[in-house]
PDB file of C-alpha atoms in Angstrom:
ATOM      1  CA  MET A 295     111.005 107.609 246.721  1.00  0.00           C
ATOM      2  CA  LYS A 296     108.587 108.448 243.936  1.00  0.00           C
ATOM      3  CA  THR A 297     109.725 112.053 243.978  1.00  0.00           C
ATOM      4  CA  LYS A 298     113.350 110.946 243.728  1.00  0.00           C
ATOM      5  CA  ASN A 299     112.563 108.605 240.802  1.00  0.00           C
ATOM      6  CA  LYS A 300     110.697 111.372 238.998  1.00  0.00           C
ATOM      7  CA  LYS A 301     113.663 113.685 239.496  1.00  0.00           C
ATOM      8  CA  LEU A 302     116.091 111.091 238.137  1.00  0.00           C
ATOM      9  CA  ALA A 303     113.816 110.446 235.166  1.00  0.00           C
ATOM     10  CA  SER A 304     113.540 114.181 234.546  1.00  0.00           C
ATOM     11  CA  ASP A 305     117.322 114.619 234.737  1.00  0.00           C
ATOM     12  CA  TYR A 306     117.847 111.634 232.421  1.00  0.00           C
ATOM     13  CA  SER A 307     115.284 112.992 229.973  1.00  0.00           C
ATOM     14  CA  THR A 308     116.929 116.391 230.020  1.00  0.00           C
ATOM     15  CA  VAL A 309     120.425 114.984 229.464  1.00  0.00           C
ATOM     16  CA  GLY A 310     119.156 112.634 226.750  1.00  0.00           C
ATOM     17  CA  SER A 311     117.335 115.418 224.941  1.00  0.00           C
ATOM     18  CA  ARG A 312     120.406 117.629 225.097  1.00  0.00           C
ATOM     19  CA  VAL A 313     122.617 114.884 223.703  1.00  0.00           C
ATOM     20  CA  PHE A 314     120.093 114.231 220.947  1.00  0.00           C
ATOM     21  CA  ASP A 315     119.899 117.944 220.117  1.00  0.00           C
ATOM     22  CA  ALA A 316     123.693 118.184 219.983  1.00  0.00           C
ATOM     23  CA  ILE A 317     123.976 115.173 217.674  1.00  0.00           C
ATOM     24  CA  ASN A 318     121.117 116.424 215.523  1.00  0.00           C
ATOM     25  CA  ILE A 319     122.688 119.864 215.163  1.00  0.00           C
ATOM     26  CA  ALA A 320     126.098 118.356 214.357  1.00  0.00           C
ATOM     27  CA  VAL A 321     124.609 116.126 211.650  1.00  0.00           C
ATOM     28  CA  LEU A 322     122.610 118.978 210.108  1.00  0.00           C
ATOM     29  CA  VAL A 323     125.614 121.318 210.152  1.00  0.00           C
ATOM     30  CA  GLY A 324     127.707 118.604 208.509  1.00  0.00           C
ATOM     31  CA  LEU A 325     125.118 118.082 205.774  1.00  0.00           C
ATOM     32  CA  ALA A 326     124.850 121.843 205.268  1.00  0.00           C
ATOM     33  CA  LEU A 327     128.617 122.125 204.866  1.00  0.00           C
ATOM     34  CA  ILE A 328     128.673 119.243 202.397  1.00  0.00           C
ATOM     35  CA  THR A 329     126.065 121.111 200.353  1.00  0.00           C
ATOM     36  CA  VAL A 330     127.366 124.665 200.660  1.00  0.00           C
ATOM     37  CA  LEU A 331     131.157 124.224 200.463  1.00  0.00           C
ATOM     38  CA  PRO A 332     131.231 122.977 196.828  1.00  0.00           C
ATOM     39  CA  LEU A 333     129.048 125.921 195.816  1.00  0.00           C
ATOM     40  CA  LEU A 334     131.350 128.365 197.592  1.00  0.00           C
ATOM     41  CA  TYR A 335     134.363 126.752 195.936  1.00  0.00           C
ATOM     42  CA  VAL A 336     132.803 127.108 192.492  1.00  0.00           C
ATOM     43  CA  LEU A 337     131.917 130.742 193.235  1.00  0.00           C
ATOM     44  CA  ALA A 338     135.437 131.505 194.447  1.00  0.00           C
ATOM     45  CA  GLY A 339     136.959 129.665 191.475  1.00  0.00           C
ATOM     46  CA  SER A 340     134.939 131.749 189.036  1.00  0.00           C
ATOM     47  CA  PHE A 341     136.785 134.851 190.306  1.00  0.00           C
ATOM     48  CA  ALA A 342     140.234 133.203 190.455  1.00  0.00           C
ATOM     49  CA  GLY A 343     142.992 133.005 187.865  1.00  0.00           C
ATOM     50  CA  GLU A 344     143.979 129.857 186.035  1.00  0.00           C
ATOM     51  CA  ALA A 345     147.241 129.508 187.946  1.00  0.00           C
ATOM     52  CA  GLU A 346     145.526 129.699 191.319  1.00  0.00           C
ATOM     53  CA  ILE A 347     142.879 127.144 190.305  1.00  0.00           C
ATOM     54  CA  SER A 348     145.610 124.771 189.126  1.00  0.00           C
ATOM     55  CA  THR A 349     147.831 125.093 192.195  1.00  0.00           C
ATOM     56  CA  ARG A 350     145.237 125.301 194.987  1.00  0.00           C
ATOM     57  CA  PRO A 351     143.096 122.160 195.209  1.00  0.00           C
ATOM     58  CA  PHE A 352     140.456 123.831 197.374  1.00  0.00           C
ATOM     59  CA  PHE A 353     139.837 127.410 198.480  1.00  0.00           C
ATOM     60  CA  LEU A 354     136.893 129.566 199.485  1.00  0.00           C
ATOM     61  CA  TRP A 355     138.488 132.953 198.794  1.00  0.00           C
ATOM     62  CA  PRO A 356     140.666 133.735 195.778  1.00  0.00           C
ATOM     63  CA  GLU A 357     144.000 135.419 196.357  1.00  0.00           C
ATOM     64  CA  LYS A 358     143.266 137.853 193.548  1.00  0.00           C
ATOM     65  CA  PHE A 359     139.840 138.665 192.152  1.00  0.00           C
ATOM     66  CA  VAL A 360     139.586 138.575 188.378  1.00  0.00           C
ATOM     67  CA  THR A 361     136.430 139.031 186.306  1.00  0.00           C
ATOM     68  CA  GLU A 362     137.693 137.992 182.867  1.00  0.00           C
ATOM     69  CA  SER A 363     135.503 134.890 182.804  1.00  0.00           C
ATOM     70  CA  TYR A 364     132.281 136.828 183.388  1.00  0.00           C
ATOM     71  CA  ARG A 365     133.231 139.581 180.937  1.00  0.00           C
ATOM     72  CA  TYR A 366     134.056 136.951 178.341  1.00  0.00           C
ATOM     73  CA  ILE A 367     130.770 135.116 178.888  1.00  0.00           C
ATOM     74  CA  PHE A 368     128.514 138.157 178.549  1.00  0.00           C
ATOM     75  CA  ALA A 369     130.459 139.344 175.515  1.00  0.00           C
ATOM     76  CA  THR A 370     129.725 136.052 173.785  1.00  0.00           C
ATOM     77  CA  ASP A 371     126.620 135.880 171.620  1.00  0.00           C
ATOM     78  CA  ALA A 372     126.167 132.132 172.125  1.00  0.00           C
ATOM     79  CA  PHE A 373     125.937 132.369 175.901  1.00  0.00           C
ATOM     80  CA  VAL A 374     123.713 135.450 175.957  1.00  0.00           C
ATOM     81  CA  ARG A 375     121.399 133.811 173.420  1.00  0.00           C
ATOM     82  CA  ALA A 376     121.227 130.578 175.453  1.00  0.00           C
ATOM     83  CA  LEU A 377     120.547 132.534 178.647  1.00  0.00           C
ATOM     84  CA  LEU A 378     117.721 134.542 177.072  1.00  0.00           C
ATOM     85  CA  THR A 379     116.271 131.370 175.522  1.00  0.00           C
ATOM     86  CA  THR A 380     116.235 129.633 178.890  1.00  0.00           C
ATOM     87  CA  VAL A 381     114.647 132.621 180.633  1.00  0.00           C
ATOM     88  CA  VAL A 382     111.861 132.897 178.036  1.00  0.00           C
ATOM     89  CA  VAL A 383     111.212 129.150 177.915  1.00  0.00           C
ATOM     90  CA  THR A 384     111.131 128.975 181.714  1.00  0.00           C
ATOM     91  CA  ALA A 385     108.727 131.911 182.026  1.00  0.00           C
ATOM     92  CA  VAL A 386     106.336 130.758 179.297  1.00  0.00           C
ATOM     93  CA  GLY A 387     106.592 127.104 180.293  1.00  0.00           C
ATOM     94  CA  THR A 388     105.853 127.834 183.941  1.00  0.00           C
ATOM     95  CA  VAL A 389     102.720 129.798 183.042  1.00  0.00           C
ATOM     96  CA  VAL A 390     101.511 127.096 180.643  1.00  0.00           C
ATOM     97  CA  GLN A 391     102.234 124.220 183.011  1.00  0.00           C
ATOM     98  CA  VAL A 392     100.676 125.872 186.056  1.00  0.00           C
ATOM     99  CA  LEU A 393      97.587 126.892 184.086  1.00  0.00           C
ATOM    100  CA  LEU A 394      97.096 123.414 182.607  1.00  0.00           C
ATOM    101  CA  THR A 395      97.730 121.661 185.923  1.00  0.00           C
ATOM    102  CA  PHE A 396      95.294 123.832 187.863  1.00  0.00           C
ATOM    103  CA  SER A 397      92.698 123.761 185.086  1.00  0.00           C
ATOM    104  CA  MET A 398      92.733 119.955 185.118  1.00  0.00           C
ATOM    105  CA  ALA A 399      92.897 119.617 188.907  1.00  0.00           C
ATOM    106  CA  TYR A 400      89.865 121.843 189.544  1.00  0.00           C
ATOM    107  CA  PRO A 401      87.225 119.706 187.788  1.00  0.00           C
ATOM    108  CA  LEU A 402      88.813 116.519 189.156  1.00  0.00           C
ATOM    109  CA  ALA A 403      88.255 117.905 192.652  1.00  0.00           C
ATOM    110  CA  LYS A 404      84.490 117.698 192.062  1.00  0.00           C
ATOM    111  CA  ARG A 405      83.212 114.331 193.235  1.00  0.00           C
ATOM    112  CA  TYR A 406      80.135 114.585 191.014  1.00  0.00           C
ATOM    113  CA  LEU A 407      82.191 114.804 187.790  1.00  0.00           C
ATOM    114  CA  PRO A 408      81.258 111.910 185.444  1.00  0.00           C
ATOM    115  CA  GLY A 409      84.241 109.647 184.729  1.00  0.00           C
ATOM    116  CA  ARG A 410      86.288 111.220 187.511  1.00  0.00           C
ATOM    117  CA  ALA A 411      87.426 107.886 188.965  1.00  0.00           C
ATOM    118  CA  LEU A 412      88.588 106.614 185.571  1.00  0.00           C
ATOM    119  CA  VAL A 413      90.610 109.768 184.866  1.00  0.00           C
ATOM    120  CA  LEU A 414      92.198 109.671 188.314  1.00  0.00           C
ATOM    121  CA  ASN A 415      93.143 106.035 187.851  1.00  0.00           C
ATOM    122  CA  LEU A 416      94.763 106.848 184.523  1.00  0.00           C
ATOM    123  CA  ILE A 417      96.705 109.675 186.146  1.00  0.00           C
ATOM    124  CA  ILE A 418      97.882 107.384 188.954  1.00  0.00           C
ATOM    125  CA  PHE A 419      98.866 104.812 186.318  1.00  0.00           C
ATOM    126  CA  THR A 420     101.242 107.338 184.746  1.00  0.00           C
ATOM    127  CA  LEU A 421     103.019 107.721 188.089  1.00  0.00           C
ATOM    128  CA  VAL A 422     104.216 104.128 187.752  1.00  0.00           C
ATOM    129  CA  PHE A 423     104.401 103.574 183.990  1.00  0.00           C
ATOM    130  CA  SER A 424     105.383 105.876 181.148  1.00  0.00           C
ATOM    131  CA  GLY A 425     105.597 105.594 177.396  1.00  0.00           C
ATOM    132  CA  GLY A 426     109.376 105.786 177.412  1.00  0.00           C
ATOM    133  CA  MET A 427     111.895 107.967 175.658  1.00  0.00           C
ATOM    134  CA  ILE A 428     111.511 106.641 172.099  1.00  0.00           C
ATOM    135  CA  PRO A 429     107.670 106.725 171.942  1.00  0.00           C
ATOM    136  CA  THR A 430     107.710 110.222 173.418  1.00  0.00           C
ATOM    137  CA  TYR A 431     110.239 111.331 170.831  1.00  0.00           C
ATOM    138  CA  LEU A 432     108.081 109.875 168.030  1.00  0.00           C
ATOM    139  CA  VAL A 433     105.043 111.746 169.326  1.00  0.00           C
ATOM    140  CA  VAL A 434     106.985 115.022 169.480  1.00  0.00           C
ATOM    141  CA  ARG A 435     108.324 114.418 165.971  1.00  0.00           C
ATOM    142  CA  ASP A 436     104.923 113.591 164.483  1.00  0.00           C
ATOM    143  CA  LEU A 437     103.443 116.712 166.059  1.00  0.00           C
ATOM    144  CA  GLY A 438     106.095 118.778 164.274  1.00  0.00           C
ATOM    145  CA  LEU A 439     107.619 120.084 167.496  1.00  0.00           C
ATOM    146  CA  LEU A 440     111.245 119.124 166.818  1.00  0.00           C
ATOM    147  CA  ASP A 441     113.630 122.075 166.934  1.00  0.00           C
ATOM    148  CA  SER A 442     110.923 124.232 168.496  1.00  0.00           C
ATOM    149  CA  TYR A 443     110.681 125.692 171.958  1.00  0.00           C
ATOM    150  CA  TRP A 444     107.280 124.071 172.480  1.00  0.00           C
ATOM    151  CA  ALA A 445     109.044 120.703 172.564  1.00  0.00           C
ATOM    152  CA  LEU A 446     110.612 121.858 175.844  1.00  0.00           C
ATOM    153  CA  ILE A 447     107.250 122.801 177.380  1.00  0.00           C
ATOM    154  CA  LEU A 448     104.349 120.652 176.183  1.00  0.00           C
ATOM    155  CA  PRO A 449     105.718 117.097 176.789  1.00  0.00           C
ATOM    156  CA  LEU A 450     106.141 117.947 180.483  1.00  0.00           C
ATOM    157  CA  ALA A 451     103.144 120.272 180.744  1.00  0.00           C
ATOM    158  CA  ILE A 452     101.374 118.381 183.544  1.00  0.00           C
ATOM    159  CA  ASN A 453     103.147 116.534 186.310  1.00  0.00           C
ATOM    160  CA  PRO A 454     100.727 113.853 187.609  1.00  0.00           C
ATOM    161  CA  PHE A 455     102.097 113.989 191.154  1.00  0.00           C
ATOM    162  CA  TYR A 456     101.664 117.766 191.313  1.00  0.00           C
ATOM    163  CA  LEU A 457      98.199 117.382 189.795  1.00  0.00           C
ATOM    164  CA  ILE A 458      97.059 115.050 192.567  1.00  0.00           C
ATOM    165  CA  ILE A 459      98.347 117.399 195.275  1.00  0.00           C
ATOM    166  CA  VAL A 460      96.606 120.406 193.705  1.00  0.00           C
ATOM    167  CA  LYS A 461      93.391 118.390 193.399  1.00  0.00           C
ATOM    168  CA  SER A 462      93.554 117.547 197.097  1.00  0.00           C
ATOM    169  CA  PHE A 463      94.041 121.223 197.886  1.00  0.00           C
ATOM    170  CA  PHE A 464      90.995 122.234 195.839  1.00  0.00           C
ATOM    171  CA  GLN A 465      88.881 119.657 197.667  1.00  0.00           C
ATOM    172  CA  GLU A 466      89.683 121.367 200.985  1.00  0.00           C
ATOM    173  CA  LEU A 467      88.456 124.800 199.863  1.00  0.00           C
ATOM    174  CA  PRO A 468      85.137 125.887 201.446  1.00  0.00           C
ATOM    175  CA  GLN A 469      82.285 124.926 199.151  1.00  0.00           C
ATOM    176  CA  ALA A 470      80.196 127.781 200.550  1.00  0.00           C
ATOM    177  CA  LEU A 471      82.366 130.324 198.730  1.00  0.00           C
ATOM    178  CA  GLU A 472      81.814 128.641 195.379  1.00  0.00           C
ATOM    179  CA  GLU A 473      78.074 128.345 196.011  1.00  0.00           C
ATOM    180  CA  ALA A 474      77.881 132.023 196.922  1.00  0.00           C
ATOM    181  CA  ALA A 475      79.692 132.943 193.715  1.00  0.00           C
ATOM    182  CA  ARG A 476      77.280 130.861 191.648  1.00  0.00           C
ATOM    183  CA  ILE A 477      74.330 132.564 193.358  1.00  0.00           C
ATOM    184  CA  ASP A 478      75.863 135.903 192.344  1.00  0.00           C
ATOM    185  CA  GLY A 479      75.858 134.749 188.724  1.00  0.00           C
ATOM    186  CA  CYS A 480      79.351 133.309 188.218  1.00  0.00           C
ATOM    187  CA  ASN A 481      79.739 130.319 185.948  1.00  0.00           C
ATOM    188  CA  GLU A 482      82.391 127.637 186.492  1.00  0.00           C
ATOM    189  CA  MET A 483      85.078 129.678 184.744  1.00  0.00           C
ATOM    190  CA  GLY A 484      84.214 132.709 186.841  1.00  0.00           C
ATOM    191  CA  VAL A 485      84.346 130.677 190.055  1.00  0.00           C
ATOM    192  CA  PHE A 486      87.699 129.228 189.041  1.00  0.00           C
ATOM    193  CA  PHE A 487      89.399 132.502 188.118  1.00  0.00           C
ATOM    194  CA  LYS A 488      87.693 134.853 190.610  1.00  0.00           C
ATOM    195  CA  ILE A 489      87.327 132.633 193.684  1.00  0.00           C
ATOM    196  CA  VAL A 490      89.496 129.542 193.517  1.00  0.00           C
ATOM    197  CA  LEU A 491      92.734 130.934 192.077  1.00  0.00           C
ATOM    198  CA  PRO A 492      92.920 133.966 194.434  1.00  0.00           C
ATOM    199  CA  LEU A 493      92.586 131.528 197.351  1.00  0.00           C
ATOM    200  CA  SER A 494      95.347 129.353 195.905  1.00  0.00           C
ATOM    201  CA  LYS A 495      98.244 131.829 195.954  1.00  0.00           C
ATOM    202  CA  PRO A 496     100.462 129.752 198.290  1.00  0.00           C
ATOM    203  CA  ILE A 497     100.123 126.584 196.266  1.00  0.00           C
ATOM    204  CA  ILE A 498     100.427 128.502 192.985  1.00  0.00           C
ATOM    205  CA  ALA A 499     103.731 129.942 194.201  1.00  0.00           C
ATOM    206  CA  THR A 500     104.871 126.503 195.316  1.00  0.00           C
ATOM    207  CA  PHE A 501     104.240 124.704 192.067  1.00  0.00           C
ATOM    208  CA  SER A 502     105.363 127.659 189.977  1.00  0.00           C
ATOM    209  CA  LEU A 503     108.711 127.266 191.716  1.00  0.00           C
ATOM    210  CA  PHE A 504     108.692 123.498 191.143  1.00  0.00           C
ATOM    211  CA  TYR A 505     107.884 123.845 187.469  1.00  0.00           C
ATOM    212  CA  ALA A 506     110.300 126.732 186.923  1.00  0.00           C
ATOM    213  CA  VAL A 507     113.187 124.820 188.520  1.00  0.00           C
ATOM    214  CA  GLY A 508     112.333 121.758 186.449  1.00  0.00           C
ATOM    215  CA  ILE A 509     112.333 123.691 183.176  1.00  0.00           C
ATOM    216  CA  TRP A 510     115.442 125.688 184.057  1.00  0.00           C
ATOM    217  CA  ASN A 511     117.420 122.551 184.919  1.00  0.00           C
ATOM    218  CA  ASP A 512     115.966 120.406 182.123  1.00  0.00           C
ATOM    219  CA  TYR A 513     118.767 118.831 180.122  1.00  0.00           C
ATOM    220  CA  MET A 514     117.209 115.808 178.414  1.00  0.00           C
ATOM    221  CA  SER A 515     114.424 117.623 176.535  1.00  0.00           C
ATOM    222  CA  PRO A 516     116.652 120.074 174.632  1.00  0.00           C
ATOM    223  CA  LEU A 517     119.189 117.293 174.104  1.00  0.00           C
ATOM    224  CA  LEU A 518     116.552 115.081 172.466  1.00  0.00           C
ATOM    225  CA  TYR A 519     114.385 117.591 170.628  1.00  0.00           C
ATOM    226  CA  VAL A 520     116.652 120.531 169.724  1.00  0.00           C
ATOM    227  CA  THR A 521     119.460 120.128 167.201  1.00  0.00           C
ATOM    228  CA  ASP A 522     119.893 123.758 166.169  1.00  0.00           C
ATOM    229  CA  PRO A 523     122.777 125.268 168.222  1.00  0.00           C
ATOM    230  CA  ASN A 524     121.093 128.673 167.993  1.00  0.00           C
ATOM    231  CA  LYS A 525     118.199 127.267 170.043  1.00  0.00           C
ATOM    232  CA  TRP A 526     120.295 125.632 172.743  1.00  0.00           C
ATOM    233  CA  THR A 527     119.236 126.275 176.298  1.00  0.00           C
ATOM    234  CA  LEU A 528     121.633 127.219 179.061  1.00  0.00           C
ATOM    235  CA  GLN A 529     121.957 123.692 180.408  1.00  0.00           C
ATOM    236  CA  ILE A 530     123.046 122.281 177.049  1.00  0.00           C
ATOM    237  CA  LEU A 531     125.599 125.045 176.633  1.00  0.00           C
ATOM    238  CA  VAL A 532     126.884 124.520 180.182  1.00  0.00           C
ATOM    239  CA  ARG A 533     127.247 120.820 179.426  1.00  0.00           C
ATOM    240  CA  GLN A 534     129.261 121.637 176.312  1.00  0.00           C
ATOM    241  CA  LEU A 535     131.468 124.045 178.222  1.00  0.00           C
ATOM    242  CA  VAL A 536     132.118 121.658 181.100  1.00  0.00           C
ATOM    243  CA  SER A 537     132.766 118.573 178.967  1.00  0.00           C
ATOM    244  CA  THR A 538     134.900 120.169 176.226  1.00  0.00           C
ATOM    245  CA  ASP A 539     137.307 123.035 175.740  1.00  0.00           C
ATOM    246  CA  ALA A 540     135.305 125.831 177.312  1.00  0.00           C
ATOM    247  CA  ALA A 541     136.497 128.632 175.052  1.00  0.00           C
ATOM    248  CA  ASN A 542     136.121 126.695 171.793  1.00  0.00           C
ATOM    249  CA  ALA A 543     132.621 125.544 172.754  1.00  0.00           C
ATOM    250  CA  LEU A 544     131.341 129.111 172.319  1.00  0.00           C
ATOM    251  CA  SER A 545     130.685 129.852 168.682  1.00  0.00           C
ATOM    252  CA  GLN A 546     131.133 133.635 168.895  1.00  0.00           C
ATOM    253  CA  MET A 547     134.357 134.544 170.638  1.00  0.00           C
ATOM    254  CA  ASP A 548     137.342 136.845 170.399  1.00  0.00           C
ATOM    255  CA  ARG A 549     140.375 134.727 169.532  1.00  0.00           C
ATOM    256  CA  THR A 550     142.715 137.395 170.885  1.00  0.00           C
ATOM    257  CA  TRP A 551     141.296 137.079 174.381  1.00  0.00           C
ATOM    258  CA  VAL A 552     141.091 133.625 175.947  1.00  0.00           C
ATOM    259  CA  PRO A 553     139.945 133.576 179.595  1.00  0.00           C
ATOM    260  CA  PRO A 554     140.954 130.908 182.121  1.00  0.00           C
ATOM    261  CA  GLU A 555     139.360 127.656 180.993  1.00  0.00           C
ATOM    262  CA  GLN A 556     138.563 126.373 184.490  1.00  0.00           C
ATOM    263  CA  GLY A 557     137.396 129.806 185.628  1.00  0.00           C
ATOM    264  CA  LEU A 558     135.081 129.969 182.639  1.00  0.00           C
ATOM    265  CA  LYS A 559     133.516 126.633 183.579  1.00  0.00           C
ATOM    266  CA  PHE A 560     133.018 127.778 187.158  1.00  0.00           C
ATOM    267  CA  ALA A 561     131.484 131.051 185.987  1.00  0.00           C
ATOM    268  CA  VAL A 562     128.866 129.435 183.742  1.00  0.00           C
ATOM    269  CA  VAL A 563     127.860 127.084 186.561  1.00  0.00           C
ATOM    270  CA  VAL A 564     127.420 130.073 188.876  1.00  0.00           C
ATOM    271  CA  ILE A 565     125.321 131.965 186.328  1.00  0.00           C
ATOM    272  CA  ALA A 566     123.173 128.892 185.674  1.00  0.00           C
ATOM    273  CA  THR A 567     122.539 128.454 189.416  1.00  0.00           C
ATOM    274  CA  LEU A 568     122.065 132.012 190.655  1.00  0.00           C
ATOM    275  CA  PRO A 569     118.567 132.749 189.245  1.00  0.00           C
ATOM    276  CA  ILE A 570     116.972 129.901 191.194  1.00  0.00           C
ATOM    277  CA  LEU A 571     118.887 130.832 194.356  1.00  0.00           C
ATOM    278  CA  PHE A 572     117.787 134.446 193.907  1.00  0.00           C
ATOM    279  CA  PHE A 573     114.054 133.815 193.547  1.00  0.00           C
ATOM    280  CA  TYR A 574     113.707 131.106 196.182  1.00  0.00           C
ATOM    281  CA  PRO A 575     113.933 133.399 199.280  1.00  0.00           C
ATOM    282  CA  PHE A 576     111.059 135.520 197.940  1.00  0.00           C
ATOM    283  CA  LEU A 577     108.865 132.433 197.497  1.00  0.00           C
ATOM    284  CA  GLN A 578     109.951 130.579 200.619  1.00  0.00           C
ATOM    285  CA  LYS A 579     106.996 131.744 202.733  1.00  0.00           C
ATOM    286  CA  HIS A 580     104.470 130.673 200.108  1.00  0.00           C
ATOM    287  CA  PHE A 581     106.513 127.561 199.353  1.00  0.00           C
ATOM    288  CA  THR A 582     106.339 126.261 202.939  1.00  0.00           C
ATOM    289  CA  LYS A 583     102.656 127.072 203.316  1.00  0.00           C
ATOM    290  CA  GLY A 584     101.785 125.585 199.944  1.00  0.00           C
ATOM    291  CA  VAL A 585     103.523 122.302 200.659  1.00  0.00           C
ATOM    292  CA  LEU A 586     101.710 121.942 203.985  1.00  0.00           C
ATOM    293  CA  ILE A 587      98.311 122.832 202.546  1.00  0.00           C
ATOM    294  CA  GLY A 588      98.734 120.757 199.403  1.00  0.00           C
ATOM    295  CA  GLY A 589      99.763 117.696 201.348  1.00  0.00           C
ATOM    296  CA  VAL A 590      96.238 117.119 202.694  1.00  0.00           C
ATOM    297  CA  LYS A 591      95.067 113.645 201.713  1.00  0.00           C
ATOM    298  CA  GLU A 592      91.676 112.864 200.278  1.00  0.00           C
TER     299      GLU A 592
END
């Protein structure tokens, strides 16, 4: 009897697990399609003509491939300038933000640091409360950062949540390595740059990706702090193109050649999205490892 009951329980468990797996896979596939299909539609629309976009409500493959939108975009000084501005700001901002975050997290990982508890409490306080948009704008203005690229980097230089995770990661590093480096004559800066940072490659890659995506997609900072159209970032220009007449939103354009308006909007969205999609697969290994390592609690 017991053997029969165990067999029934085993069969029930097997059937139940299979049903659960089937439902789980169906839900995940559905969510993946909801995420991917709009992106594929935008990509296909960027290579389609205006007539096809107007007559076909949804398609994943254009009937005829046209590249006028992309040729028009890269022949336009305003878009090329915005793209280069965003690339430079993202690269410099990522380096600055990662360096500041790790430089602050390392000393906070030392339990013997005087005033450590007070600083950590202040950091945690900022996770719940912030100064607000207007006080932040006044600070940026009084520092003379308006209409400068530093206004897009410094106000968001250290994310307190990322800082706490990096601090927890540093606390898990073997103290014996740091002690051995000090015996060999390294000071704190030498230990940080020669021992700690080389051991932190996964989490550096992780938060470099986080910071880079945040800067690349940042819309509010350039909207608030940059008024010069020549210093617009890609996201501001994309917003202008999507919300207004796409061709007229570009300051430098050939009036004799007007590309499809909807195709132009799709194309700028694709160009604004591709860099992040391109770099993510190369950082995925470090990204996964860094998230797991950095999630260790104190």
